[in-house]
Structure formats: C-alpha cells, structure tokens
Amino acid sequence: MRLWDIAWKDLKTFLRGRTRVVFSILMPIILMIMLGFIFPKAGGSYGGSIGVYSKDLIFNSKVEKSLSNTAASKMIFYNSRQDLINALASGKIVIGAIIPKDFSLSVALNRSVAMDVIPSPANPQAGIMMSQMLVGVFGSEGTKNTKRNVVKSKLVNADGTAFNYYDFTVPGLMAMIAIMSVMTGLASSITRERELGTLDGIMVTPISRGSIVIGKILAQSIRGIATAMVILVVSWLFFGVKFTGTSLLWTIFLLLLSTFSFIGVGVMFTAAMKDQETAMISMTTITFPMMFFSGVFFPIQQMPKIMQYIAYIFPLTYAADALRKVITLNVGWNFIWMDVVVLICFTVVTSAIATVSFQKLTQD
Amino acid sequence: MNTKKAIVVKGLKKYFKKVKAVDGISFEVKYGELFALLGQNGAGKSTTIRVLTNLAVPTDGYIEVAGYDLLKDPTNVRRNIGLVAEKVILYNDLTAMENIKFFSRLYGIKDSISEERAKEFLKLFDIWTFKDMLISKMSTGMRQKVNLARALVPDPKIIFLDEPTLGLDPVSTKHIRDFIVGLREEGRTIVYTTHVLHDVELMNVDEVAIMSEGKIISKGTLKEIKKHFKKAEIVEMETDETLAKDKIKGKILIQEGGYLKVEVEDIGEFLRDVAKLNIQIRSFKTLEPSLEDVYVELSEGSDNNVEKGMRNTLNEEVK
C-alpha cells in the first residue's frame, strides 16, 4: 500500500498551498461557465450587411429592381474588389460577394455560374450561412425562370484561394501559442528563480527592480519571437497560409505585440506566486479561458452579448482580430490600428503596473 | 556620506501577520568588523539579514547600511553589499565564470575586471580549473566556493554571510571559515549568521549578538558575553590519589581516580581547600564556559528548546 502513501503525500502537499487550491477550484468553474455560455442559443443570428462587387454591368440594376426591400436594404455595392475587402476588414459587411462578368447572361441561359464569396474573417460562420442565402436570392429572385442550382457560391479568401475554417483559426492560434509560450516561460523564469534563491541574488545587486522586470520581459519577448517564427513556418508549410511582404511584417509585429501585451499580467501573477506549481495553475486559469473567449476557435460575434463584452477584456481578442485581417484579407494599418492601439495600451499599462508592483510582490 | 559605522540598526521590527520574526532589535557593526549573529533556527537571523540586504521590507525601525538609509536610498545600500545566503545564488545551467560575470555586470563591473577578480578567488579556493564547469555538475562545497567568489568579485564593503557553511563537509567548512577570517584581516566588514557556535569561537569574531524569538538576548565581544554569564568556574585537575567527595566544595562533574572535573563557585576558596589536603597535584586548569554553554543558558532562559545535539565541546584553556 505504499503507493497510497505516495498519493496521500502528493495530495496533502498540494492542499497545503492555499492559492494553488483556490486556483484549482476556480479553473474548472470558470472554464465550465465560459464554455457553457459562449455558444449562442438556437444557432445564433447571422445579421449584417452583404457587400457586392459586380463585374457584370447589367447585374446591379437588375438585382436592385427585383430584390425584395428587406434583402436590398442589406446590400451594399462596391466598385472594386479592394473596396469590398476593405469593407470586410472594417466590419461594415459580414460577407462579400463577387459577381463575375457573365453572371446575368449565364443565369439567363440557365448556364451554371459561380460567384466568389469572401466571408468576414471575424465571423466566417455567418459568412458561410449567408453565402447559401445569396445563392437563393441571386438564383431565384434575381432572375426569373432559372433552373435550381444554376448559381453556385464558392467560399474564397481575399486572394481567391479556397476558404476553410482553418483560415479563421490559424491567426488566433498563432497569437495564442506565442502568448502561451511566453506565459509558461515567465512562470518558470520568476517563480523558479525565487525558489532557487537566484532572484534574491539579483535583487540584492544595485540593479533597479524595474530593470529586472524589463529584462525578464525582454527575454520572454525574444522567446516569443522565436516561437512566432516557428508558428509562421508551420502555418506556411502545413496549412497553406500565404504571406505577402507586408502581411509577413505585420504578422511578426502583431505576434510580438501580442506577447508584450500579456507579459505585464504574467509578471504580476508569477511574481505574486510563491512556487512554480501555483504559478502554472494560475496562468492556466487565465490563458485557457482566454482561448475560448478571444474568438480563437469560435467567432465572438456569435457569442451572447454579455460574453462579447467579456471577450474584449482579453488582449488575445485584439491580437487575433488584427492577425486575421492581416493574414486573410492582406490589409494594413488603416484596418488594424484600433487593435494595435489597444494592444499597446495593454502592454504599457500592465508592464507599468508589473514594474511598480514587482518589488512589493517579490519582497517579503 | 560614510559614517564610522558600517551598519546601524535601531528598533528593527519585521512582522509576518501575527508572527514577530524580528521584534525590535538594535545593534551596530563597525567597519572592518566580523560580526556574528547567533541563534537557533527561527530566531530571526535570516529575516534580519533579508531586511538589511533590502530583500524584505521592515515593519518598523531605522536601518543604515554603509552610511545610507536603507529605506531612503536602497540602491546605494545594495551597491555596497554582497550576500551569501543559505541557498546558493548561482544558476545551475551556467558555468562558474558565467555566473560570476553575470552578477558582476549587475554591479556595473566589466567582464575583464570581474574575470581577473574571479581568477584570484577561484585560485585561492583551488577551483580555478573548474571555472568553465556547469554549476549543476559541481559538488556542494565547490558551489559554495563559487558562490562566495560571486559575492566578493564586485568588491562589496559589507558582506552578509547567512549560514554559509550549512550542509558542507568539515573540510569545506574549514576552508570557508579560514577564508572568512582572511577577509576580516583584509579589513572587510562581515556579518555572519550561524547556529554552529564552534565556527564562531574558532573564527574569533569581533562581536556577537545572540538572537532568540526575534530579540537580541545578548551582545558584545565573545569574552564579554562569556564573562557576563559566567556564574561558576570549571576546574579540571589531576592528583596522585582520589579525593574524598566530602572534601571538595563544588559540583563534581567527573571523577575518575585522580582525575577531577568540578564546577566551583569561588575558585580561591577551592584552592585553599585543596592546599589543606596536602596532596600532589599533577595538573590544574580552569576552563572558561564555552559560547555554547552561554548560548544554551540564554536560550533556555528564554524558554527555547535548544537541541542538545548541537552542542560542541570546545573549551578555552585559560591557564
């Protein structure tokens, strides 16, 4: 029965750490509540405007005339593909349809015709649903006496390549992995040093407490860069994520900013924890729900309203949003500046708090 | 703005919620002094060191280290101190030299200078050939030597040594003890904490403060402390024949044939009594109480449970 002795000892030592126990109880509660409430009731709503860029000159007037008022009110026509993409990036529309040159003629002749549909990177589920609706609208209402299934929709990315759900998750995953790697690094960096006594060795030197924190942040950021590079290569090699020169630079910048934005919080948490295990549990309690809340796997727009507000507390939400726009729509500063500003604010505020509170948290 | 005192502590208190780890202690350490802070585990020695080295915030009190007010100018305090704590302050995944260089850089010392100084210390410790060895591969004794070098390379004015010989074998302990004495001879100020009284007596420290339950229960030079608490004198003598017990005025500790160890209240009276017996005395010496005797007595006086196993049997021969 010695194995029970081992188990008993492990459990008893675990229970002796009050913070550890509290976080261990909190984590499943938070996770269950969050996971239970982030999904919409009855499939959710798929509202929003539809963007249309038509290369078919006679299509616009024809569609406008024949569409019902409700459907027409939801449509916004754009003069170029880029305008349509920009509208998607700015969130004005949830889906962008590109009508080919011979669309009207093909429909009139009952010839099969496909339109490209670009779903919003923030809410691809809505895009997928609405693309089906568009097929119905343009295929039956837009023109009379057409055979069913003449009009088809093809879900594409902004660059014309076929869209799949992974295109939605990859950018968020990139940010999340970068953040997670830094968080685990921080937990071991600060708490481990404290356990070993080396943190005392540093703190007894004339170096300022602020420099210690910034040094730690710098080291973790370099780790973050390395992780981000691995993520980029894996995404490009195995998942067909394509980068242009600008989007690659933006991606690297955003991944870095994502890690920066969370490091301050990480420093505060790990500095306050007395041992590595407690630090890891507390970090998991924050980072794990963050994955689900920040729209990495599931669009925020599909969550109940209250959950959407909570989602905007997490920096990962902004990082994932900006990365999605950059990677899937290949847009730049004009469309991601808000996310960047928020992430910079997170970085500055949390790092400042971490620097100021580091001494209090690490001194007895 | 240096003062003559290396350390001035007035009414230092450090409370952890209801626990009074340090409860209003005051002491001073002069420059060039080897000052020992004695006490059993939990007496408050390490907490005192943590406060003095700016690793813990005092609950109350005034602290001046190297002429600087610790609370007002902690950076200058840290610039002038070095710490060797119970835990070895070294990174296992770095080599001895990498560790020393890293910590020296935090004092603003260039690598070339720290390397030179490290060479001096590591050679003195006879571990220069291991300078590129990872700390994780070193023995406990070697690590502690590197640890000492790490603390000394920045050339601090005041060195805090918190139980530096803890867990070391006797040979390493002696090396480190001798080294510390050498540091004092160089004129460095050393604050040394220990519960190994034997070390303190061997190092002949300049001043001792004995702590118990967060308070200083005695302080002064070794001699002053012993003298102050000396209630009886211990006499060890050898005679040709066994003395009758009723002829001896004192508490017999050991009597084996002609050998007698006795605790006497008045040595003059004892000598007069022995002289009257008209016996041949082969040897006679008085033994001063050891620091351990004083320490145990003081600790017991403050209701502390001192481990008897901690006792050493060093006595100083005075005659």
XYZ file of C-alpha atoms in Angstrom:
683
model
C 0.000 0.000 0.000
C 2.977 2.282 -0.302
C 1.530 3.696 -3.460
C -1.248 5.160 -1.334
C 1.355 6.758 0.856
C 2.809 8.425 -2.210
C -0.626 9.557 -3.354
C -1.531 10.768 0.142
C 1.681 12.763 0.424
C 1.192 14.358 -3.015
C -2.382 15.345 -2.241
C -1.555 16.645 1.188
C 1.289 18.821 -0.061
C -0.949 20.091 -2.846
C -3.674 21.018 -0.369
C -1.215 22.924 1.789
C -0.880 25.624 -0.906
C -3.944 27.812 -0.390
C -3.571 29.822 -3.602
C -2.946 26.624 -5.538
C -6.135 25.065 -4.217
C -8.171 28.212 -4.894
C -6.986 28.382 -8.498
C -7.528 24.653 -8.979
C -11.159 25.062 -7.923
C -11.632 28.289 -9.848
C -10.218 26.995 -13.108
C -12.875 24.345 -13.870
C -15.647 26.668 -12.646
C -14.501 29.492 -14.905
C -13.978 27.132 -17.815
C -17.329 25.413 -17.488
C -19.200 28.686 -17.118
C -17.418 30.228 -20.036
C -17.752 27.263 -22.321
C -21.356 26.903 -21.341
C -22.231 30.474 -22.204
C -20.107 31.412 -25.179
C -22.174 29.405 -27.650
C -25.328 31.080 -28.946
C -28.783 29.746 -28.222
C -30.739 28.259 -31.176
C -27.828 28.525 -33.573
C -27.341 32.251 -33.200
C -28.226 35.090 -35.507
C -26.473 35.915 -38.703
C -27.324 39.539 -39.260
C -25.277 42.153 -41.059
C -24.844 43.735 -44.427
C -23.815 41.989 -47.589
C -21.214 43.539 -49.807
C -21.419 43.060 -53.523
C -18.851 43.843 -56.163
C -20.224 43.116 -59.556
C -18.150 42.828 -62.710
C -21.414 42.305 -64.573
C -22.587 45.764 -65.646
C -26.243 44.864 -66.038
C -26.409 42.864 -62.833
C -26.692 45.723 -60.336
C -29.751 47.426 -61.690
C -31.442 44.147 -62.432
C -30.892 42.828 -58.939
C -31.853 46.075 -57.266
C -35.152 46.183 -59.070
C -36.172 42.626 -58.441
C -34.934 42.090 -54.925
C -37.302 42.382 -52.041
C -36.894 45.511 -49.927
C -35.507 43.587 -46.957
C -32.811 41.848 -48.949
C -31.909 45.006 -50.862
C -31.561 47.024 -47.697
C -28.872 44.631 -46.564
C -26.797 45.016 -49.711
C -24.012 47.470 -50.258
C -22.487 47.698 -53.711
C -18.783 48.370 -54.171
C -16.852 49.482 -57.192
C -13.827 47.309 -56.758
C -12.678 44.104 -55.180
C -10.362 46.065 -52.860
C -13.270 48.234 -51.664
C -15.168 45.068 -50.868
C -12.185 43.652 -48.932
C -11.741 46.914 -47.087
C -15.399 46.855 -46.093
C -14.940 43.329 -44.762
C -11.845 44.407 -42.840
C -13.631 47.364 -41.313
C -16.578 45.195 -40.317
C -19.155 47.067 -42.436
C -20.220 43.848 -44.104
C -20.201 40.248 -42.975
C -19.832 38.762 -46.403
C -18.555 39.966 -49.748
C -19.893 38.554 -52.997
C -18.042 38.993 -56.256
C -20.321 38.689 -59.260
C -18.498 37.541 -62.414
C -18.754 39.362 -65.746
C -21.074 36.889 -67.453
C -23.301 36.324 -64.417
C -26.537 37.745 -65.832
C -26.035 36.107 -69.189
C -25.261 32.742 -67.645
C -28.314 32.884 -65.429
C -30.500 33.906 -68.373
C -29.181 30.984 -70.386
C -29.529 28.628 -67.452
C -25.794 28.112 -67.572
C -24.039 27.231 -64.392
C -22.277 30.214 -62.880
C -20.245 30.602 -59.691
C -19.762 33.699 -57.620
C -16.890 34.115 -55.225
C -17.964 34.789 -51.666
C -15.483 36.105 -49.124
C -16.649 35.574 -45.559
C -15.757 38.060 -42.862
C -12.569 36.915 -41.121
C -14.153 37.809 -37.797
C -17.259 35.735 -38.334
C -16.876 33.068 -41.012
C -19.842 31.063 -39.737
C -22.166 33.932 -40.599
C -20.443 34.196 -43.954
C -20.953 30.526 -44.735
C -24.650 30.697 -43.824
C -25.258 33.877 -45.739
C -23.498 32.640 -48.843
C -26.202 29.967 -49.082
C -28.808 32.645 -48.740
C -27.199 34.640 -51.533
C -27.367 31.673 -53.858
C -31.096 31.570 -53.290
C -31.521 35.316 -53.671
C -29.455 35.734 -56.820
C -30.500 32.444 -58.355
C -34.279 32.618 -57.997
C -35.318 36.136 -57.098
C -32.736 37.989 -59.084
C -33.696 36.429 -62.378
C -36.881 34.727 -63.408
C -37.387 31.167 -64.594
C -33.926 29.917 -63.740
C -33.225 26.304 -63.004
C -32.322 25.478 -59.490
C -28.639 25.203 -58.702
C -27.578 27.307 -61.673
C -25.988 29.838 -59.308
C -23.312 28.493 -57.073
C -21.185 30.149 -54.463
C -17.512 29.498 -53.876
C -16.135 30.469 -50.479
C -12.782 32.097 -51.035
C -10.179 34.100 -49.209
C -9.331 37.616 -50.305
C -6.566 36.277 -52.541
C -9.013 33.960 -54.333
C -7.815 30.723 -52.738
C -10.427 28.368 -51.314
C -11.530 29.211 -47.793
C -11.642 26.695 -44.998
C -12.342 27.128 -41.304
C -8.682 26.754 -40.505
C -8.094 30.129 -42.155
C -10.200 31.555 -39.353
C -8.456 29.719 -36.527
C -4.800 29.994 -37.686
C -4.257 33.690 -36.885
C -5.752 33.356 -33.404
C -3.819 30.171 -32.795
C -0.602 31.905 -33.756
C -1.181 34.653 -31.220
C -2.335 32.199 -28.591
C 0.674 29.890 -28.947
C 3.038 32.861 -28.804
C 1.335 34.150 -25.649
C 1.181 30.703 -24.022
C 4.858 30.004 -24.636
C 5.788 33.312 -23.045
C 3.480 32.755 -20.092
C 4.947 29.363 -19.270
C 8.411 30.852 -19.685
C 7.563 33.633 -17.260
C 6.164 31.256 -14.684
C 9.395 29.318 -14.654
C 11.581 32.372 -15.003
C 10.321 34.280 -11.989
C 8.934 31.634 -9.665
C 11.756 29.188 -10.321
C 14.333 31.853 -9.627
C 12.554 32.687 -6.432
C 12.527 29.017 -5.388
C 16.199 28.583 -6.238
C 17.201 31.790 -4.463
C 18.767 33.384 -7.540
C 16.085 36.077 -7.597
C 17.441 37.199 -4.209
C 20.887 37.269 -5.755
C 19.704 39.648 -8.455
C 17.602 41.776 -6.146
C 20.474 42.361 -3.758
C 22.525 43.999 -6.526
C 22.186 47.711 -7.368
C 20.088 46.988 -10.463
C 16.645 48.569 -10.211
C 13.574 46.413 -9.773
C 12.208 47.947 -12.974
C 15.248 46.770 -14.910
C 14.734 43.259 -13.587
C 11.140 43.233 -14.841
C 12.043 44.753 -18.199
C 14.915 42.304 -18.571
C 12.544 39.440 -17.894
C 10.042 40.855 -20.362
C 12.778 41.225 -22.972
C 13.912 37.633 -22.565
C 10.371 36.354 -22.847
C 9.766 38.553 -25.869
C 12.772 37.048 -27.621
C 11.358 33.642 -26.791
C 8.063 34.899 -28.181
C 9.755 35.949 -31.435
C 11.349 32.531 -31.793
C 8.016 30.823 -31.156
C 6.282 33.177 -33.578
C 8.803 32.286 -36.281
C 8.166 28.586 -35.766
C 4.426 29.209 -35.955
C 4.816 31.168 -39.189
C 6.866 28.452 -40.830
C 4.476 25.693 -39.706
C 1.452 27.694 -40.913
C 3.072 28.308 -44.256
C 4.386 24.747 -44.738
C 1.469 22.682 -43.491
C -1.603 24.871 -43.643
C -1.077 26.876 -46.795
C -1.113 30.255 -45.066
C 0.293 32.740 -47.543
C 2.068 35.946 -46.720
C 2.946 38.898 -48.836
C 5.930 41.000 -47.763
C 3.733 43.487 -45.922
C 1.481 40.923 -44.294
C 4.518 38.979 -43.080
C 5.939 42.080 -41.416
C 2.588 42.935 -39.883
C 2.203 39.354 -38.657
C 5.594 39.398 -36.961
C 4.846 42.795 -35.433
C 1.440 41.680 -34.166
C 2.767 38.443 -32.725
C 5.370 40.406 -30.837
C 2.840 42.906 -29.621
C 0.565 40.061 -28.508
C 3.291 38.618 -26.313
C 4.223 42.064 -24.965
C 0.612 42.818 -24.141
C 0.303 39.853 -21.842
C 3.721 39.840 -20.250
C 2.868 42.518 -17.697
C -0.071 40.458 -16.445
C 2.155 37.409 -16.412
C 4.849 39.160 -14.392
C 2.312 40.293 -11.817
C 0.813 36.836 -11.442
C 4.029 34.882 -11.317
C 5.765 37.358 -9.015
C 2.881 37.052 -6.571
C 3.020 33.245 -6.563
C 5.364 31.533 -4.174
C 6.003 28.363 -6.151
C 6.096 27.160 -9.708
C 3.085 24.866 -9.475
C 0.835 27.646 -8.195
C 2.169 29.980 -10.867
C 1.433 27.447 -13.607
C -2.098 26.763 -12.321
C -2.874 30.473 -12.073
C -1.508 31.096 -15.558
C -3.603 28.264 -16.966
C -6.666 29.686 -15.212
C -6.185 32.869 -17.199
C -4.880 31.643 -20.515
C -7.147 28.657 -21.046
C -10.479 30.522 -20.874
C -8.864 33.294 -22.892
C -8.559 30.914 -25.851
C -12.284 30.386 -25.948
C -13.253 33.923 -25.128
C -10.984 35.687 -27.549
C -12.515 34.244 -30.669
C -9.644 31.933 -31.500
C -11.892 28.961 -32.210
C -15.335 30.485 -32.208
C -16.369 33.906 -33.580
C -17.017 36.496 -30.901
C -19.945 37.861 -32.920
C -21.692 34.534 -32.423
C -21.459 34.710 -28.641
C -24.191 36.114 -26.417
C -23.838 39.879 -25.960
C -22.567 39.720 -22.368
C -19.877 37.246 -23.361
C -18.829 39.532 -26.195
C -18.168 42.308 -23.689
C -16.072 39.962 -21.576
C -14.139 38.904 -24.674
C -12.883 42.446 -25.142
C -11.111 42.317 -21.784
C -8.507 39.939 -23.203
C -5.647 41.215 -25.360
C -5.753 38.000 -27.357
C -9.103 39.144 -28.791
C -7.440 42.163 -30.401
C -4.377 40.219 -31.464
C -6.457 37.516 -33.139
C -8.676 40.090 -34.856
C -5.749 42.069 -36.247
C -3.857 38.972 -37.334
C -6.925 37.633 -39.124
C -7.362 40.851 -41.049
C -3.694 40.926 -41.989
C -3.402 37.272 -42.944
C -6.744 36.575 -44.582
C -7.530 39.993 -46.090
C -3.980 41.293 -46.509
C -4.910 44.718 -45.194
C -2.715 47.013 -43.109
C -2.628 49.846 -40.610
C -5.936 51.533 -41.590
C -7.869 48.451 -40.578
C -5.913 47.208 -37.601
C -4.881 50.457 -35.910
C -7.556 50.143 -33.256
C -6.359 46.651 -32.313
C -2.748 47.840 -32.289
C -3.548 50.817 -30.074
C -5.438 48.620 -27.616
C -2.582 46.103 -27.529
C -0.037 48.882 -26.965
C -2.207 50.236 -24.135
C -2.373 46.774 -22.594
C 1.402 46.474 -22.900
C 2.161 49.870 -21.387
C -0.372 49.699 -18.574
C 0.273 46.120 -17.481
C 4.046 46.452 -17.805
C 3.979 49.654 -15.755
C 1.854 48.021 -13.068
C 4.104 44.965 -13.130
C 7.225 47.093 -12.779
C 5.795 49.102 -9.912
C 4.320 46.135 -8.103
C 7.244 43.781 -8.713
C 9.093 44.948 -5.637
C 6.047 44.540 -3.419
C 5.248 41.181 -4.874
C 8.743 39.778 -4.594
C 9.815 41.308 -1.302
C 8.716 39.622 1.903
C 28.396 60.313 3.370
C 30.033 57.423 5.113
C 29.763 57.167 8.847
C 32.124 55.215 11.040
C 29.547 52.554 11.494
C 29.062 50.070 8.697
C 25.631 49.109 9.979
C 23.281 50.862 12.366
C 20.068 49.116 13.325
C 17.601 50.758 15.658
C 14.380 49.163 16.790
C 14.084 46.893 13.765
C 10.819 45.013 13.609
C 9.660 42.579 10.981
C 6.260 41.021 11.453
C 4.593 38.468 9.226
C 0.951 38.955 10.155
C 0.935 37.839 13.794
C 4.395 36.292 13.750
C 7.059 38.598 15.178
C 10.055 37.352 13.227
C 12.208 40.259 14.384
C 10.964 42.185 17.354
C 12.661 45.498 17.970
C 16.356 44.709 17.722
C 19.163 47.269 17.761
C 22.856 46.835 17.082
C 25.788 48.434 15.357
C 28.609 46.990 13.300
C 31.864 48.880 12.819
C 33.779 48.924 9.562
C 36.256 46.056 9.360
C 34.432 44.067 11.996
C 33.438 40.409 11.878
C 30.030 40.444 13.472
C 28.231 37.194 14.256
C 24.518 36.897 14.596
C 23.821 33.744 16.546
C 20.613 31.950 17.173
C 18.794 28.730 16.688
C 16.594 28.106 13.680
C 13.703 30.523 13.628
C 15.408 33.005 15.950
C 15.131 35.753 13.324
C 18.719 35.845 12.000
C 17.919 35.248 8.349
C 14.968 37.649 8.429
C 17.294 40.294 9.861
C 19.747 39.661 7.021
C 16.943 39.818 4.455
C 15.878 43.196 5.776
C 19.446 44.527 5.895
C 20.056 43.397 2.311
C 16.848 45.045 1.064
C 15.147 41.731 0.326
C 12.435 42.296 2.892
C 10.654 45.439 3.970
C 10.908 46.179 7.699
C 7.721 46.676 9.660
C 9.413 49.374 11.702
C 12.820 50.682 12.652
C 15.774 52.629 11.331
C 18.456 50.889 9.286
C 21.638 52.406 7.961
C 23.980 50.307 5.867
C 27.291 51.587 4.503
C 26.245 55.084 5.555
C 22.977 55.066 3.653
C 19.454 54.970 4.988
C 18.117 51.663 3.726
C 14.577 52.881 3.251
C 15.516 56.153 1.576
C 18.466 55.044 -0.506
C 18.251 51.295 -1.074
C 20.199 51.387 -4.347
C 23.296 52.809 -2.703
C 22.955 50.273 0.076
C 22.827 47.471 -2.475
C 25.813 48.935 -4.309
C 27.914 48.365 -1.190
C 26.819 44.926 -0.065
C 27.259 41.315 -1.052
C 25.173 38.366 0.054
C 25.907 34.710 0.529
C 22.615 33.202 1.620
C 21.581 29.763 2.777
C 20.584 28.923 -0.784
C 23.463 29.073 -3.217
C 22.874 32.048 -5.502
C 24.067 30.533 -8.751
C 22.444 29.374 -11.960
C 22.854 25.641 -12.450
C 22.861 25.953 -16.218
C 25.667 28.493 -16.282
C 29.335 27.855 -15.625
C 31.148 29.241 -12.605
C 32.697 32.045 -14.625
C 29.432 32.856 -16.437
C 27.679 33.154 -13.087
C 30.338 35.428 -11.644
C 30.392 37.644 -14.743
C 26.610 37.898 -14.833
C 26.236 39.021 -11.223
C 29.207 41.385 -11.537
C 27.601 43.047 -14.561
C 24.636 43.905 -12.360
C 27.071 45.944 -10.274
C 28.317 47.609 -13.456
C 31.620 45.742 -13.467
C 33.196 44.987 -16.816
C 33.810 41.353 -17.742
C 37.564 41.845 -17.997
C 37.713 43.124 -14.417
C 35.363 40.526 -12.975
C 37.323 37.799 -14.756
C 40.544 38.988 -13.153
C 38.997 39.124 -9.701
C 37.270 35.782 -10.170
C 40.595 34.249 -11.105
C 42.058 35.457 -7.832
C 39.267 33.966 -5.722
C 38.855 30.742 -7.645
C 42.609 30.128 -7.458
C 42.523 30.808 -3.755
C 39.761 28.229 -3.427
C 41.694 25.870 -5.637
C 38.877 25.558 -8.169
C 40.241 27.726 -10.984
C 40.427 24.714 -13.306
C 36.673 24.271 -12.886
C 35.810 27.809 -13.955
C 34.074 26.550 -17.111
C 32.206 23.748 -15.407
C 28.425 23.992 -15.100
C 27.283 24.633 -11.547
C 24.905 21.657 -11.809
C 27.928 19.364 -12.139
C 29.758 20.736 -9.106
C 29.808 19.367 -5.578
C 28.106 21.296 -2.774
C 31.448 22.505 -1.441
C 32.598 23.739 -4.853
C 29.309 25.527 -5.394
C 29.612 27.355 -2.121
C 33.132 28.453 -3.014
C 31.933 29.798 -6.369
C 29.054 31.396 -4.505
C 31.495 33.193 -2.220
C 33.537 34.321 -5.213
C 30.332 35.533 -6.858
C 29.551 37.698 -3.844
C 33.100 39.017 -3.461
C 34.071 39.825 -7.039
C 32.017 43.073 -7.017
C 34.187 44.052 -4.038
C 31.402 44.967 -1.617
C 32.222 46.938 1.526
C 29.940 44.795 3.630
C 29.412 41.086 3.169
C 26.442 39.275 4.623
C 27.076 35.590 5.120
C 23.901 33.784 6.103
C 24.852 30.298 7.275
C 27.456 29.852 4.529
C 28.730 26.540 5.862
C 25.328 24.899 6.125
C 25.408 21.395 4.689
C 29.123 21.438 3.946
C 31.596 18.730 4.899
C 34.149 19.549 7.638
C 36.980 20.183 5.172
C 34.953 22.642 3.071
C 33.629 24.244 6.251
C 37.181 24.826 7.467
C 38.222 26.296 4.089
C 35.360 28.730 4.127
C 35.842 29.603 7.779
C 39.519 30.334 7.205
C 38.639 32.369 4.151
C 36.185 34.497 6.122
C 38.825 35.155 8.780
C 41.155 36.193 5.950
C 38.525 38.599 4.652
C 38.280 40.219 8.058
C 42.042 40.596 8.107
C 41.793 42.390 4.769
C 39.578 44.897 6.526
C 36.210 43.871 5.134
C 33.076 44.187 7.202
C 31.367 40.851 7.627
C 28.013 39.991 9.116
C 27.900 36.273 9.705
C 24.930 34.272 10.880
C 25.129 30.761 12.162
C 23.870 28.350 14.747
C 27.186 26.499 14.733
C 28.844 28.020 17.770
C 32.048 26.146 17.162
C 32.627 28.210 13.989
C 32.167 31.486 15.819
C 34.638 30.579 18.516
C 37.199 29.356 16.010
C 36.897 32.497 13.913
C 37.274 34.647 16.999
C 34.639 37.087 15.841
C 34.805 40.701 16.978
C 31.290 40.941 18.220
C 28.391 38.606 18.765
C 24.669 39.164 19.058
C 22.579 36.247 20.226
C 19.041 36.170 18.924
C 16.096 34.283 20.255
C 12.455 34.646 19.283
C 13.174 37.745 17.227
C 15.032 39.549 20.001
C 18.681 40.076 20.784
C 19.158 38.479 24.163
C 22.836 39.238 24.489
C 25.535 41.079 22.596
C 29.144 42.059 22.972
C 32.526 40.508 22.362
C 32.897 36.788 22.932
C 34.714 37.429 26.197
C 32.168 39.940 27.409
C 29.318 37.580 26.768
C 31.041 34.685 28.471
C 32.109 36.812 31.401
C 28.727 38.299 31.843
C 27.086 34.946 32.099
C 29.810 33.160 33.991
C 28.218 32.007 37.214
C 30.668 29.255 38.078
C 34.140 28.218 37.076
C 35.036 24.792 35.869
C 38.215 23.277 37.238
C 39.984 20.300 35.762
C 42.751 18.733 37.829
C 44.746 15.552 38.182
C 46.096 14.368 41.515
C 48.036 11.319 42.781
C 45.138 9.990 44.762
C 41.367 10.082 44.643
C 39.947 12.924 46.637
C 37.191 12.283 49.107
C 33.959 13.811 47.830
C 33.141 15.475 51.107
C 36.417 17.377 50.996
C 35.519 19.122 47.734
C 33.400 22.253 47.815
C 31.834 22.264 44.425
C 29.711 20.322 41.998
C 31.634 17.271 40.808
C 31.148 16.807 37.086
C 33.571 13.927 36.505
C 35.735 11.980 38.970
C 37.759 9.050 37.713
C 40.620 8.063 40.012
C 42.847 11.114 40.318
C 41.050 12.982 37.523
C 38.507 15.527 38.699
C 36.315 17.977 36.830
C 34.396 20.188 39.160
C 32.248 23.314 38.976
C 33.113 25.727 41.742
C 31.526 28.963 42.922
C 34.663 30.500 44.377
C 37.944 29.354 42.907
C 40.005 30.967 45.695
C 38.181 29.062 48.364
C 38.510 25.851 46.336
C 42.283 26.300 46.005
C 42.677 26.941 49.714
C 40.742 23.750 50.489
C 42.861 21.709 48.095
C 46.056 23.112 49.618
C 44.933 21.964 53.067
C 44.627 18.388 51.780
C 48.362 18.282 51.215
C 48.248 16.148 48.095
C 50.377 16.038 44.972
C 48.745 17.932 42.086
C 49.903 16.805 38.625
C 47.943 19.315 36.599
C 45.449 22.046 37.226
C 43.471 24.234 34.864
C 40.351 26.301 34.852
C 38.005 26.173 31.894
C 36.024 29.135 30.711
C 32.404 28.394 29.818
C 32.128 27.894 26.096
C 29.962 30.100 23.968
C 27.750 27.092 23.662
C 27.240 26.997 27.424
C 26.277 30.659 27.357
C 24.063 30.209 24.356
C 22.228 27.234 25.823
C 21.779 29.006 29.103
C 20.428 32.131 27.418
C 18.183 30.192 25.126
C 16.838 28.076 27.945
C 16.300 31.236 29.872
C 14.018 32.472 27.141
C 12.116 29.200 27.109
C 13.713 27.966 23.944
C 14.154 24.381 23.165
C 17.745 24.115 22.087
C 18.786 20.911 20.533
C 21.329 19.351 22.774
C 22.897 17.611 19.813
C 24.011 20.991 18.622
C 26.436 21.264 21.489
C 30.084 21.245 20.767
C 32.719 20.660 23.321
C 35.244 23.295 22.704
C 36.587 24.900 25.811
C 39.151 27.550 26.003
C 42.131 26.859 28.165
C 42.983 29.930 30.147
C 45.640 28.649 32.406
